[in-house]
Amino acid sequence: MLRLCLLLLVLFTGFAIVTAQPLVKVSGVVTDRLGTSMSKATVSVLGQSQFTTTDKNGTYDIYTTSTTFTLKFTLLGYNPLLVDFKQEKAGRIKKDVVLISNINELEQVSITTKQNQLSNSMLLNVKEVAGMPSASGNFEVILKTLPGVSTNNELSSQYSVRGGNFDENLLYVNDVEISRPVLIRNGQQEGLSFINPELLSSAKFSAGGFESRYGDKLSSVLDVKYERPDSTQQVLNLGLLGASFSSKIVTSNSFLLAGLRYKNNTSVLNTQDNRGSYAPNFKDFQFVYSRFLSEKFSLSFLGSFNSGIFKLLPEGRETQFGTLNTRLRLATNYNGKELDEYTTVGAALTATWFSKSNLVIKWINSYFRIIEDERIDIEGNYIFDELNNGNFGVIRTNRGIGGYTNYARNSLVSQIFSTGIKADQTYDNHTFSLGTRFEHKNYVDNLNEYSLIDSAGYIIEGLKSFYQDNAISVKNRISIQNVTAYIQDSYAISSNTNLQMGLRTSFSSLSSQLLFSPRLLLAYRPSSNNKIWRFTAGVYQQAPDYRSIRAFDGILNIKQKAQRSYNASSGLDYALDGLGTRLKFTSELYIKYQDRLIPYMMDNVRIKYLANEVAKGYTYGADFSVGGEFVKDLLSYFRISFMKANQDIVGDNAGYLKRPTDQRINFSVYFQDRLLNSPTYKVHLNMLYGSRLPVGAPLVQRYSDDFSIPAYKRVDIGFSKDFLDDAVQRRARFLDKYFSSFAAHVEVFNLLNIDNTVSYLWLKDVNNVQYAIPNYLTGRQLNLKLIIKFKNSK
């Protein structure tokens, strides 16, 4: 009853949303000491989410609802600049600033600036993550609102980009490529993703057409940085789903970032159909220490420990589904338990040498050890009934009784070591980049699992024709070595036109292939400076890895060859004034032809490769987004994506079928506003829609797309108040003395309580009719959290 009252209160206050009016506009030009205009400098309002970047002329415009505030100007290679403003009333301010070069980072300035200007990627506003309502609490929630990204699982940090699967996405943290666990079956087993949002300084994301400097995957790149902060600071995050603490310590020639996170989402998991004793326990510790040993040389160390334990003692399940005319119910009682443990330990050491002007050389070394254990021993007895539509809960007829058994004793130990060198140098209108990397992977896999379905009192005839054999006992041990290299040139053809050409080459000991992948990007910015046209083309190849070569029966296909895709895209970024704000409109058309693919099936978040098959396919689509400050200092954006992804498995005579990620329409809204005509009360609304996904029935002997998972629809909403916001007229003395921010958040997950399906349980009744029993995701849930920032030491 209490939750219902709180929900009604939230809904009532939600209707009181009104638009706040801008107070102060600051404009100006950012230059260096020689008067050179500094493009791509970041201008942000301290303590608020508002930020912007300077254009090619160094000019900027930024708004704030406060009359007393501080602007922060940052650009790699220059000392951060803080400028305080105290205005008596609203109005316009003209403020030109000069950035002073940082001797230790000067050599990176022109290199980084040109790379940022010529890139088919978008800079993410990492400050928005704290306010986004999310059941997972992971950084990747922001990616699921971006053009080209598909999702259908709020518990998972995994995502699909333009028809690709989870394995086709690259993740870099401080130039270190990060690997993900292999055995995870469903989102509830996932805990904390690798990225700690509180340590982030910047993040870039590319949904395709990325540069040769990035690795050998087919779909996307997420490049995040843990870099030197502006000041010493500590942040404490407390909530019903967990807690975190981060500390940033800065000295004259070094800095330390450290973050500790804990997550327990039992209350969210209890909203699923499966009843039982959930005991998830996820924790994570990360740190970065960087120190300049001289003006020309620095060392940086990244350490990470991530542990996830998921324990479940299932009790029962009741799922109702069907049509308006036929209502069905599956009631199940369970015995047994599930215990899964996932541990990742990693370290990386980076040496950076500024050998001479505009030349930066990095030597990057990393080692990761991932240990995964699954112990499942669960038996279930079920009753399958058809209900009477006219009388709720009354059984019309019994469709069958039976049981099933799931058993697993699986363990996988993965070790990944890599070492590489990369260099960047600017010369006149060129920025040259090159690098080489060696990677050694070792896998030890003990696979022992089986599943039986006793439907209507007998074992289903033809069970062995499932793609996944019901009894597997395999031990695998394999090592894989990869050598990669790249070279690229970013060239300013004119003041309006830039060209980037690159070549990437790789060799895998598993496939014994020497691969060449040329890539090109052309960008044109008209003199009006409010548009950017981009064209990309390239070859993207993904060498086989352990997950893709392991078939359903656990046998490895060591003769598998690399997947290959030919990609092209054309895009437009357009800045315009409208709806009382500065809007940014982005669009991109793309097409991908894949002449060599490894087909797969999806079961929740588990990818099941048909390791011995080869397919060809194509993907094409269009992404659109528009965003702006419809309310000043609060960024909102809308996006819609259209896509079609098909594949033809060679030799199956079925022709082109839909790929498992063929989600034709994706739509998202992230909207922020003020509540009750007060600048300190904010609302954060996150809406996601993804059209249905194809899936095949398990009793066929080939890949099929004759069934589908219904469309994914979800609305999450959050409300926040910062008691130390600049707009607060009366502040509590105690809070103001010790804290710079004290924000309370109230969140409602799955506001409309929609039953979203993530996968199916397949059963037959006494008449040998097969049914797909939906496995639903989480229901409505209330969450509370506090985000406390302690007073900064400047």
XYZ file of C-alpha atoms in Angstrom, residues 485-757:
273
model
C 49.449 -3.206 -36.538
C 47.985 -0.010 -37.960
C 48.970 3.225 -39.639
C 46.792 6.216 -40.427
C 47.062 9.817 -41.561
C 44.627 12.603 -40.688
C 45.095 15.317 -43.293
C 43.579 18.805 -43.522
C 42.970 19.202 -47.257
C 41.616 22.703 -46.669
C 40.157 24.785 -43.861
C 36.794 23.060 -44.471
C 37.775 19.541 -45.553
C 39.607 16.772 -43.713
C 40.597 13.319 -44.901
C 41.639 10.358 -42.819
C 43.097 7.223 -44.404
C 44.306 4.197 -42.539
C 45.304 0.565 -42.895
C 45.053 -2.121 -40.242
C 46.642 -5.535 -40.499
C 46.424 -8.568 -38.221
C 47.527 -12.168 -37.917
C 45.887 -14.854 -35.759
C 47.597 -18.121 -34.865
C 44.182 -19.796 -34.764
C 43.019 -18.968 -38.281
C 46.534 -18.557 -39.739
C 45.255 -15.589 -41.747
C 47.091 -12.385 -42.546
C 44.340 -9.765 -42.824
C 44.364 -6.246 -44.282
C 41.624 -3.729 -43.444
C 41.744 -0.313 -45.192
C 39.550 2.472 -43.774
C 38.673 5.997 -44.896
C 36.850 8.998 -43.444
C 36.068 12.272 -45.251
C 34.638 15.256 -43.355
C 33.454 18.571 -44.752
C 32.426 21.600 -42.692
C 30.872 24.474 -44.702
C 31.874 28.051 -43.983
C 28.614 28.532 -42.045
C 30.220 26.286 -39.393
C 26.898 24.779 -38.311
C 27.095 21.578 -40.373
C 29.465 18.659 -40.736
C 29.124 16.131 -43.565
C 30.874 12.804 -43.078
C 31.499 9.812 -45.309
C 33.174 6.602 -44.156
C 34.134 3.370 -45.881
C 36.217 0.456 -44.737
C 36.786 -3.226 -44.189
C 36.313 -4.649 -40.693
C 37.498 -8.148 -39.823
C 37.131 -10.057 -36.555
C 39.455 -12.971 -35.900
C 37.948 -16.115 -34.324
C 38.084 -16.330 -30.548
C 37.229 -19.005 -28.016
C 33.545 -18.179 -27.743
C 32.934 -18.262 -31.510
C 34.794 -21.548 -32.129
C 32.984 -23.478 -29.345
C 29.909 -25.256 -30.706
C 26.816 -26.197 -28.673
C 28.319 -29.595 -27.843
C 31.538 -27.965 -26.588
C 33.664 -29.196 -29.489
C 36.010 -26.582 -30.936
C 36.209 -25.666 -34.613
C 39.873 -24.703 -34.827
C 39.614 -24.212 -38.620
C 37.265 -21.252 -38.294
C 38.187 -18.164 -40.322
C 37.787 -14.472 -39.487
C 34.467 -12.738 -39.997
C 34.516 -9.905 -42.541
C 32.305 -6.893 -43.202
C 32.436 -4.146 -45.843
C 30.976 -0.966 -44.344
C 29.980 2.438 -45.721
C 28.102 5.335 -44.136
C 27.148 8.934 -44.766
C 26.162 11.335 -42.001
C 25.222 14.913 -41.214
C 25.549 16.879 -37.973
C 23.547 20.107 -38.017
C 23.312 22.761 -35.304
C 20.292 25.052 -35.378
C 18.258 27.349 -33.171
C 14.712 26.263 -32.370
C 12.228 25.650 -29.569
C 13.985 28.332 -27.550
C 17.355 26.577 -27.454
C 20.330 25.458 -29.499
C 19.536 22.094 -31.064
C 21.872 19.504 -32.493
C 20.486 17.203 -35.173
C 22.466 14.141 -36.248
C 21.695 11.616 -38.939
C 23.532 8.745 -40.557
C 22.736 6.234 -43.285
C 24.776 3.034 -43.365
C 25.099 -0.270 -45.172
C 27.167 -3.333 -44.272
C 27.784 -6.373 -46.457
C 29.249 -9.394 -44.693
C 30.641 -12.123 -46.928
C 31.808 -14.236 -43.982
C 29.826 -14.515 -40.732
C 29.558 -17.077 -37.949
C 25.798 -17.516 -37.336
C 24.496 -17.783 -33.795
C 21.381 -17.946 -31.649
C 20.501 -15.819 -28.620
C 19.253 -17.203 -25.295
C 18.793 -14.293 -22.912
C 22.292 -12.715 -22.990
C 24.074 -15.930 -23.935
C 25.375 -16.173 -27.498
C 25.276 -19.711 -28.899
C 27.442 -19.885 -31.991
C 26.859 -22.365 -34.793
C 30.615 -22.763 -34.857
C 30.754 -25.088 -37.848
C 28.538 -22.967 -40.093
C 29.341 -19.972 -42.287
C 26.900 -17.317 -43.467
C 26.799 -14.221 -45.602
C 24.586 -11.271 -44.776
C 23.761 -7.618 -45.088
C 22.619 -4.851 -42.772
C 21.352 -1.413 -43.658
C 19.601 1.326 -41.736
C 19.312 4.937 -40.681
C 19.860 6.682 -37.341
C 18.428 10.055 -36.336
C 18.670 12.072 -33.135
C 17.963 15.590 -31.914
C 18.950 17.078 -28.605
C 19.242 20.318 -26.751
C 18.493 22.184 -23.561
C 14.734 22.483 -23.724
C 15.230 23.517 -20.109
C 18.435 25.425 -19.526
C 21.281 23.483 -17.956
C 19.381 20.217 -18.506
C 20.159 18.252 -21.659
C 17.416 16.181 -23.307
C 17.487 14.176 -26.510
C 15.319 12.001 -28.730
C 16.473 9.352 -31.185
C 14.991 6.853 -33.601
C 16.726 4.116 -35.572
C 15.583 1.913 -38.438
C 17.445 -1.245 -39.421
C 17.220 -4.506 -41.306
C 19.729 -7.352 -40.755
C 19.543 -10.620 -42.719
C 21.814 -13.602 -43.213
C 22.017 -16.680 -45.422
C 23.706 -19.748 -43.937
C 25.704 -21.423 -46.655
C 24.362 -24.857 -47.580
C 21.129 -24.904 -45.555
C 18.954 -24.036 -48.610
C 16.797 -21.719 -46.491
C 17.841 -18.476 -48.180
C 18.060 -15.173 -46.329
C 16.571 -15.149 -42.822
C 16.510 -12.497 -40.113
C 19.565 -12.279 -37.860
C 18.888 -12.662 -34.100
C 19.539 -8.908 -33.677
C 17.136 -7.817 -36.456
C 15.309 -5.190 -34.402
C 13.672 -3.036 -37.074
C 12.831 0.031 -34.949
C 14.488 1.501 -31.862
C 13.211 4.648 -30.192
C 14.409 6.367 -27.034
C 13.776 9.551 -25.078
C 15.860 10.989 -22.301
C 14.099 14.094 -21.013
C 14.946 16.347 -18.083
C 12.902 19.176 -16.589
C 12.200 21.146 -13.427
C 9.478 20.271 -10.969
C 7.097 22.637 -9.184
C 8.614 25.698 -10.856
C 11.745 25.243 -8.746
C 15.248 24.977 -10.228
C 16.395 22.619 -7.458
C 13.784 19.905 -8.103
C 14.493 17.912 -11.264
C 12.862 15.066 -13.133
C 14.752 12.564 -15.290
C 12.650 10.477 -17.686
C 14.107 7.569 -19.680
C 11.890 5.824 -22.265
C 12.990 2.893 -24.449
C 11.221 1.044 -27.245
C 12.638 -1.762 -29.339
C 10.541 -3.683 -31.854
C 10.271 -7.453 -31.706
C 13.272 -9.740 -32.156
C 13.297 -12.978 -34.198
C 13.834 -16.302 -32.473
C 13.562 -19.895 -33.639
C 11.762 -22.826 -32.020
C 14.268 -25.293 -30.507
C 12.892 -28.482 -32.062
C 14.074 -27.712 -35.576
C 17.340 -29.005 -36.989
C 18.519 -25.702 -38.483
C 18.577 -21.979 -37.767
C 15.110 -20.427 -38.070
C 13.385 -17.082 -37.527
C 9.767 -18.239 -37.473
C 8.986 -16.941 -33.985
C 9.626 -13.627 -32.236
C 10.082 -11.981 -28.852
C 7.543 -9.142 -28.374
C 8.604 -5.521 -28.512
C 10.574 -4.182 -25.538
C 8.841 -1.218 -23.857
C 10.114 0.442 -20.720
C 9.774 3.734 -18.857
C 12.018 4.644 -15.914
C 11.638 7.936 -14.070
C 13.688 9.665 -11.407
C 13.327 12.757 -9.252
C 16.232 14.578 -7.642
C 17.012 17.540 -5.432
C 20.450 18.909 -4.638
C 20.212 20.655 -1.283
C 23.405 22.579 -2.093
C 22.465 23.602 -5.618
C 23.585 27.089 -6.650
C 19.932 28.120 -6.880
C 19.203 27.191 -3.238
C 18.712 30.401 -1.269
C 18.862 28.882 2.205
C 21.393 26.141 2.778
C 21.794 23.993 5.856
C 24.966 25.163 7.568
C 26.170 21.667 8.365
C 25.779 20.507 4.753
C 27.328 23.659 3.320
C 30.335 23.333 5.607
C 31.363 19.789 4.678
C 29.821 19.068 1.271
C 29.791 20.682 -2.170
C 26.757 18.655 -3.286
C 24.126 16.698 -1.374
C 21.612 15.230 -3.837
C 18.677 12.938 -3.052
C 17.163 10.767 -5.798
C 13.842 8.897 -5.930
C 13.489 6.489 -8.848
C 10.708 4.296 -10.169
C 11.878 1.517 -12.475
C 9.438 0.139 -15.063
C 6.912 2.846 -14.237
C 4.144 1.241 -16.348
C 4.900 -2.255 -14.968
C 5.150 -3.784 -18.452
C 5.995 -7.491 -18.716
C 8.943 -7.590 -21.123
C 10.011 -10.973 -22.460
